[in-house]
Coordinates of C-alpha atoms in Angstrom, one line a residue:
M1 CA 111.8 75.5 78.3
D2 CA 111.0 71.9 75.7
T3 CA 108.0 71.5 78.3
L4 CA 106.6 74.5 78.1
R5 CA 107.1 75.3 74.5
T6 CA 105.1 71.8 74.0
G7 CA 102.4 73.0 76.3
L8 CA 101.6 76.1 74.7
E9 CA 101.6 74.1 71.3
A10 CA 99.0 72.2 72.9
I11 CA 96.9 75.2 74.8
R12 CA 97.1 77.0 70.9
T13 CA 96.2 73.6 69.4
H14 CA 93.3 73.9 71.2
R15 CA 92.4 77.7 71.0
L16 CA 88.3 77.1 71.7
R17 CA 88.7 74.7 73.9
S18 CA 91.3 76.7 76.1
G19 CA 89.6 79.6 75.9
L20 CA 86.3 77.9 77.2
T21 CA 88.1 76.6 79.9
M22 CA 89.4 80.0 80.8
L23 CA 86.6 81.7 81.4
G24 CA 85.6 80.5 84.4
I25 CA 89.1 81.5 86.2
L26 CA 88.9 84.3 83.9
I27 CA 85.3 85.5 85.5
G28 CA 85.9 84.8 88.9
I29 CA 89.2 86.7 88.9
A30 CA 87.1 90.0 87.6
A31 CA 84.6 89.4 90.0
V32 CA 87.3 89.4 92.7
I33 CA 88.9 92.6 91.8
L34 CA 85.5 93.8 91.0
T35 CA 84.4 93.1 94.6
V36 CA 87.4 94.1 96.2
G37 CA 87.5 97.6 94.7
L38 CA 83.8 98.1 94.8
G39 CA 83.9 97.3 99.1
I40 CA 87.0 100.0 99.4
G41 CA 85.4 102.3 97.0
A42 CA 82.6 102.2 99.5
Q43 CA 85.2 102.5 102.3
R44 CA 86.1 105.4 100.9
Q45 CA 83.7 107.4 100.1
V46 CA 81.9 106.9 103.9
T47 CA 85.2 108.3 105.1
A48 CA 85.2 110.9 103.3
Q49 CA 81.6 111.7 104.0
V50 CA 82.0 111.6 107.3
Q51 CA 84.8 113.4 107.8
A52 CA 83.3 115.8 105.7
L53 CA 80.5 116.2 108.7
G54 CA 83.2 118.5 110.6
T55 CA 86.5 117.2 112.8
N56 CA 86.4 116.3 116.6
L57 CA 82.5 116.1 115.5
L58 CA 80.1 114.0 118.1
I59 CA 76.1 114.0 116.6
V60 CA 73.4 113.3 118.9
S61 CA 70.0 112.0 117.9
P62 CA 66.5 111.8 119.3
G63 CA 65.4 108.2 120.7
S64 CA 67.9 105.6 121.3
T65 CA 68.3 102.4 119.7
T66 CA 67.3 99.2 121.3
T67 CA 67.0 95.1 120.3
G68 CA 63.4 96.3 119.7
G69 CA 63.0 99.2 118.0
V70 CA 64.2 103.0 119.1
R71 CA 63.1 104.5 122.2
G72 CA 61.7 108.1 121.8
G73 CA 60.2 110.7 124.1
F74 CA 56.9 110.2 125.9
G75 CA 54.5 111.6 124.1
S76 CA 56.6 113.0 121.1
A77 CA 58.9 112.0 118.6
S78 CA 61.7 114.1 119.4
T79 CA 63.8 114.1 122.7
L80 CA 65.8 117.1 121.8
T81 CA 65.3 120.8 122.2
S82 CA 66.8 123.9 122.0
A83 CA 67.8 124.3 125.3
D84 CA 69.6 121.0 125.5
A85 CA 71.9 122.3 122.8
A86 CA 72.2 125.5 124.6
A87 CA 73.1 123.6 128.4
L88 CA 75.8 121.8 126.0
G89 CA 77.3 125.0 124.7
N90 CA 77.6 126.2 128.0
R91 CA 81.6 125.9 128.4
T92 CA 81.2 125.5 132.8
A93 CA 79.1 122.4 132.4
A94 CA 80.6 121.0 129.2
P95 CA 84.5 122.4 129.7
D96 CA 85.6 120.0 126.4
V97 CA 82.9 121.0 124.2
E98 CA 84.2 123.6 121.8
A99 CA 80.7 124.8 120.1
V100 CA 77.6 123.4 119.3
A101 CA 75.0 123.5 116.5
A102 CA 71.2 122.1 116.7
T103 CA 69.2 121.6 113.4
T104 CA 65.8 120.9 112.4
S105 CA 64.8 120.7 108.6
A106 CA 61.6 120.2 107.1
S107 CA 61.2 119.5 102.9
E108 CA 59.4 122.8 101.5
T109 CA 59.6 124.4 97.8
L110 CA 61.5 127.3 97.5
Q111 CA 60.3 130.0 94.5
N112 CA 62.3 132.4 92.2
G113 CA 59.8 133.8 89.6
S114 CA 59.0 130.4 87.5
A115 CA 61.7 128.4 89.0
N116 CA 61.0 126.3 92.0
W117 CA 62.7 123.7 94.2
T118 CA 62.0 121.8 97.1
T119 CA 65.0 121.1 99.2
S120 CA 65.1 120.5 102.7
V121 CA 65.0 124.0 104.3
V122 CA 67.5 123.9 107.8
G123 CA 66.5 125.7 110.7
T124 CA 70.2 125.9 113.1
S125 CA 72.3 128.5 114.7
P126 CA 75.7 130.6 113.4
S127 CA 78.1 128.6 114.7
W128 CA 76.8 125.5 112.0
M129 CA 79.4 126.6 110.1
P130 CA 82.8 126.1 111.5
V131 CA 81.0 123.1 113.5
R132 CA 80.6 121.1 110.1
A133 CA 83.6 122.7 108.5
R134 CA 81.4 124.5 105.9
K135 CA 82.5 127.7 103.6
L136 CA 80.7 130.4 101.4
Q137 CA 81.2 131.2 98.3
S138 CA 79.4 134.3 98.1
G139 CA 78.1 136.5 100.9
R140 CA 77.7 135.9 104.5
F141 CA 76.7 133.4 106.6
L142 CA 74.2 133.8 109.5
S143 CA 74.7 136.4 112.5
T144 CA 73.3 136.4 116.3
V145 CA 71.1 139.8 114.6
D146 CA 69.6 137.5 112.3
E147 CA 68.7 134.9 115.4
T148 CA 67.5 136.7 117.7
S149 CA 65.6 139.1 115.1
I150 CA 63.8 136.0 113.8
A151 CA 64.8 137.5 110.4
A152 CA 63.5 135.8 106.8
V153 CA 66.9 135.3 105.8
T154 CA 68.6 132.3 104.0
V155 CA 72.1 130.8 102.6
L156 CA 71.3 128.6 100.0
G157 CA 73.7 125.7 99.0
S158 CA 75.4 125.6 96.1
S159 CA 73.0 123.4 94.2
T160 CA 69.6 125.1 95.5
A161 CA 71.3 128.3 93.7
T162 CA 72.0 127.0 90.7
E163 CA 68.6 125.2 90.4
L164 CA 67.0 128.4 91.4
F165 CA 69.0 131.2 90.1
G166 CA 70.9 128.9 87.0
P167 CA 74.5 130.8 86.7
L168 CA 73.4 134.4 88.4
N169 CA 74.4 135.0 91.9
P170 CA 71.2 134.9 94.2
V171 CA 73.0 137.1 96.8
G172 CA 71.3 140.2 97.3
Q173 CA 67.8 138.8 95.3
S174 CA 64.5 137.0 96.8
V175 CA 63.0 133.5 97.1
T176 CA 59.9 132.4 98.6
I177 CA 60.3 129.6 101.1
D178 CA 56.6 127.7 101.7
G179 CA 55.1 131.3 100.1
K180 CA 57.4 133.8 102.5
P181 CA 59.6 136.1 101.3
F182 CA 63.4 135.7 102.4
E183 CA 66.9 137.8 101.3
V184 CA 69.2 135.3 100.0
I185 CA 72.4 136.1 101.9
G186 CA 75.0 133.7 100.8
V187 CA 75.9 130.5 99.1
L188 CA 77.2 127.7 100.4
A189 CA 80.8 126.6 98.8
S190 CA 80.0 122.9 96.9
T191 CA 81.1 119.5 98.6
G192 CA 80.7 117.7 95.7
S193 CA 78.0 115.6 97.5
T194 CA 75.6 113.4 95.5
G195 CA 73.0 111.4 96.2
S196 CA 70.2 111.5 99.2
T197 CA 73.1 113.0 101.5
N198 CA 73.6 115.8 99.5
D199 CA 74.8 119.0 101.8
D200 CA 75.0 121.3 98.7
D201 CA 71.4 121.0 98.2
Q202 CA 69.7 122.3 101.3
A203 CA 68.7 126.6 102.2
I204 CA 69.9 127.2 105.4
V205 CA 67.6 129.9 108.1
P206 CA 67.9 131.2 111.5
M207 CA 66.1 128.6 113.9
S208 CA 64.2 130.8 115.4
T209 CA 63.2 131.1 111.8
A210 CA 62.2 127.7 111.1
Q211 CA 60.5 127.4 114.1
Q212 CA 58.5 130.6 114.4
R213 CA 57.9 130.5 110.1
V214 CA 58.8 127.6 108.7
I215 CA 58.2 124.7 110.5
G216 CA 55.9 126.0 113.4
G217 CA 52.7 123.5 115.0
T218 CA 54.0 121.5 118.0
T219 CA 57.5 121.2 117.1
R220 CA 58.9 124.3 117.6
T221 CA 61.2 124.0 120.1
S222 CA 62.6 119.9 119.2
V223 CA 65.3 120.0 117.2
Q224 CA 66.4 117.0 115.3
T225 CA 70.1 116.9 115.5
I226 CA 72.6 118.4 117.9
Y227 CA 76.8 118.6 116.4
V228 CA 78.9 118.8 119.3
Q229 CA 82.3 119.9 118.6
A230 CA 84.9 118.6 121.1
A231 CA 87.9 121.0 121.6
S232 CA 90.5 118.6 120.0
S233 CA 90.4 115.2 119.0
T234 CA 92.5 114.6 122.4
V235 CA 89.4 115.2 124.4
M236 CA 86.9 113.1 122.3
S237 CA 86.1 110.6 124.9
A238 CA 85.4 113.2 127.5
A239 CA 83.1 115.4 125.6
Y240 CA 81.3 112.2 124.8
Q241 CA 80.8 111.7 129.1
E242 CA 80.0 115.0 129.4
T243 CA 77.3 115.4 126.7
Q244 CA 75.9 111.7 128.0
S245 CA 75.7 112.9 131.3
L246 CA 74.4 116.5 130.8
L247 CA 71.2 115.2 128.6
L248 CA 71.0 112.7 130.8
A249 CA 70.7 114.9 134.0
L250 CA 68.1 117.5 131.9
H251 CA 65.8 114.8 131.0
G252 CA 65.8 113.4 134.6
I253 CA 67.4 109.9 133.6
E254 CA 69.5 107.8 135.8
N255 CA 70.7 104.6 133.8
T256 CA 72.4 105.2 130.5
A257 CA 70.1 102.5 129.1
S258 CA 67.2 104.3 129.9
A259 CA 68.5 107.4 127.6
D260 CA 66.3 108.8 125.2
F261 CA 68.5 109.8 123.0
T262 CA 71.7 108.9 120.8
V263 CA 75.2 109.9 121.1
T264 CA 77.6 109.1 117.7
S265 CA 80.9 109.6 117.1
Q266 CA 82.3 110.1 113.8
S267 CA 84.6 107.1 114.4
S268 CA 81.8 104.8 115.1
L269 CA 79.6 105.9 112.2
V270 CA 82.8 104.7 110.0
S271 CA 82.9 101.6 112.0
A272 CA 79.4 101.1 111.7
A273 CA 79.8 101.8 107.3
S274 CA 82.5 99.3 107.4
S275 CA 80.7 96.4 108.6
V276 CA 78.1 96.8 106.4
D277 CA 80.6 97.1 103.8
K278 CA 82.6 94.3 104.4
T279 CA 79.7 91.5 105.1
L280 CA 78.6 92.8 101.3
T281 CA 82.4 92.2 100.4
I282 CA 82.7 88.7 101.9
L283 CA 79.4 88.1 100.4
L284 CA 80.1 89.1 97.0
G285 CA 83.7 87.8 97.4
G286 CA 82.7 84.1 98.0
I287 CA 80.1 84.7 94.9
A288 CA 83.7 85.3 93.4
A289 CA 85.1 81.9 94.3
I290 CA 82.7 79.4 93.6
S291 CA 83.5 81.2 90.0
L292 CA 86.8 80.3 90.6
L293 CA 86.1 76.7 91.5
V294 CA 84.4 75.9 89.0
G295 CA 86.7 77.4 86.3
G296 CA 89.3 74.8 88.5
I297 CA 86.7 72.2 87.8
G298 CA 86.6 73.0 84.5
V299 CA 90.9 73.1 83.8
M300 CA 90.6 69.4 85.7
N301 CA 88.2 68.4 83.4
I302 CA 88.9 69.6 80.0
M303 CA 93.3 68.5 81.3
L304 CA 91.6 65.1 82.0
V305 CA 90.2 64.6 78.3
S306 CA 93.3 66.0 77.0
V307 CA 95.1 62.9 78.8
T308 CA 92.7 60.9 77.0
E309 CA 93.2 62.4 73.1
R310 CA 96.9 62.2 74.0
I311 CA 97.1 58.6 75.5
R312 CA 98.9 57.0 72.8
E313 CA 101.2 60.2 72.3
I314 CA 102.4 59.5 76.2
G315 CA 102.8 56.0 75.1
L316 CA 105.0 56.5 72.8
R317 CA 107.1 59.1 74.5
K318 CA 107.4 56.6 77.9
A319 CA 108.4 53.8 75.4
L320 CA 111.1 56.2 74.1
G321 CA 112.5 56.5 77.3
A322 CA 110.5 59.4 79.0
R323 CA 110.3 59.3 82.8
P324 CA 106.7 59.9 84.7
R325 CA 107.9 63.3 86.3
L326 CA 108.6 64.6 82.9
I327 CA 105.1 63.8 81.6
R328 CA 103.4 65.0 84.9
R329 CA 105.5 68.2 84.6
Q330 CA 104.1 68.6 80.9
F331 CA 100.9 68.7 82.1
L332 CA 101.2 70.3 85.3
V333 CA 102.8 72.9 83.0
E334 CA 99.8 73.2 80.3
A335 CA 97.2 73.6 83.6
S336 CA 99.7 76.3 84.9
V337 CA 99.5 78.2 81.8
L338 CA 95.9 78.1 81.4
G339 CA 95.2 79.7 85.2
L340 CA 97.5 81.8 84.7
A341 CA 96.1 83.5 81.4
G342 CA 92.9 83.4 82.5
G343 CA 94.0 84.9 85.6
L344 CA 95.7 87.9 83.7
I345 CA 93.0 88.2 81.2
G346 CA 90.6 88.3 83.9
A347 CA 92.7 91.6 85.7
I348 CA 92.4 93.6 82.6
V349 CA 88.8 92.9 82.7
G350 CA 88.4 93.6 86.1
I351 CA 90.6 96.7 86.1
V352 CA 89.0 97.7 82.5
G353 CA 85.7 97.6 84.3
A354 CA 87.0 99.3 87.5
H355 CA 86.9 102.4 85.3
V356 CA 84.0 101.7 83.0
L357 CA 81.5 100.9 85.7
P358 CA 81.8 103.8 88.7
P359 CA 79.7 106.2 86.1
L360 CA 77.0 103.1 85.4
I361 CA 76.2 102.3 88.7
S362 CA 77.3 105.6 90.6
N363 CA 79.6 104.2 93.0
P364 CA 83.6 104.2 92.9
I365 CA 85.5 101.2 92.2
A366 CA 88.9 101.6 93.7
V367 CA 91.7 99.6 91.6
S368 CA 94.1 97.4 94.6
V369 CA 97.0 96.2 93.7
P370 CA 97.3 93.3 96.4
A371 CA 94.0 92.3 94.8
V372 CA 95.3 92.0 91.5
V373 CA 98.4 90.5 92.0
G374 CA 96.9 88.3 94.5
S375 CA 94.1 87.2 91.9
I376 CA 96.5 86.1 89.1
V377 CA 98.4 84.3 91.9
V378 CA 95.7 82.1 93.1
A379 CA 94.3 82.0 89.0
L380 CA 97.9 80.1 88.9
A381 CA 97.9 78.4 92.0
I382 CA 94.1 77.0 90.7
G383 CA 95.1 75.7 87.5
L384 CA 98.4 73.9 89.0
G385 CA 96.2 72.3 92.1
F386 CA 93.8 71.7 89.2
G387 CA 96.5 69.9 87.3
V388 CA 97.5 67.6 89.5
Y389 CA 95.2 64.8 89.3
P390 CA 95.5 64.5 85.1
A391 CA 98.8 65.1 85.5
G392 CA 99.4 61.9 87.9
R393 CA 96.9 59.7 86.0
A394 CA 99.0 60.7 82.8
A395 CA 102.2 59.8 84.8
R396 CA 100.5 56.4 86.3
L397 CA 100.0 55.3 82.7
A398 CA 102.3 51.9 81.3
P399 CA 103.6 52.4 77.8
I400 CA 102.1 48.8 76.7
D401 CA 99.0 49.9 77.7
A402 CA 98.8 53.2 76.6
L403 CA 100.1 52.0 73.4
R404 CA 97.2 49.4 72.6
S405 CA 94.8 51.8 73.4
E406 CA 92.4 53.2 70.6

């Protein structure tokens, strides 16, 4: 306790110098906590977004990614058609596929009186809602009759409904899509999505209506995405194989390496996103580690200055019988206290930053208890490790030489 008390007194005597010494460790620890929290928060956000797509879901996209780029269809940007989706929905051909929903979309302007809003108009089938695990806020969803009659009806996302109708219920009202009148038959419940993949900001119309009245042109039979729902989580692999084999047969392709489509599972989406997050976390963690290294060097530098300033005190204590290990312990305690104090303050700054920064950077930051505890332990170890050399130098001083020094 006497050694600890002496160390604290030495640090208190040089408050400014001690504070500046701790600054490097403080910044490094705060950066580590924020970096780890940012990585965990991003991973949780991606997982939630992927899970919000639906359950037991396979996503079929046109084109296949290769080393040199993306393989598309022959003479067409899209290789998937409504016929592909219909074939995948055949339980005889694909017994492990529970449901299928194809989508096509285009950016269009919706108008209600003087209010107008440009959003994604998605053409799909009635099976879209259960496949995507979406719920209704009011009204109804698309029906088979809407699909077969090419009805001019739409179901609005909650954000789109608010932009066009404010707090009023739009069900039964009319909007125009690209100048054509559509009846609003329902509003989707909010998913809480934000950003570029906001699932609350869209307008759903029947696939036949989208192809005939909204999109038209040469892409009337093309679809942009086919959502395939497996019968259960245990048959995901079988549903994947059935989807791939059936599409290869329909497209007349023998080799999977030449496929002009890509089948992606939810787990692979999470894995890909996690890989990117992990790379960024390692990169930012490396920067934080450099800051910690600089902080450790600062501790060693200041401790060497302290040894030089107190060389006569060291000589006097040794002349009075103090053993080298006691001198060494005193300086190690001072260095450890500097590291621990920097770590504790850095942890507080990191935790406060994790609560303050998310609204400013539009990204969640999760406070990881193991990261906080680990960072404080690392700070203590840095202070101890970089204090070994100055403490050893003080312990090796000869009493007579120390007392003679100016």
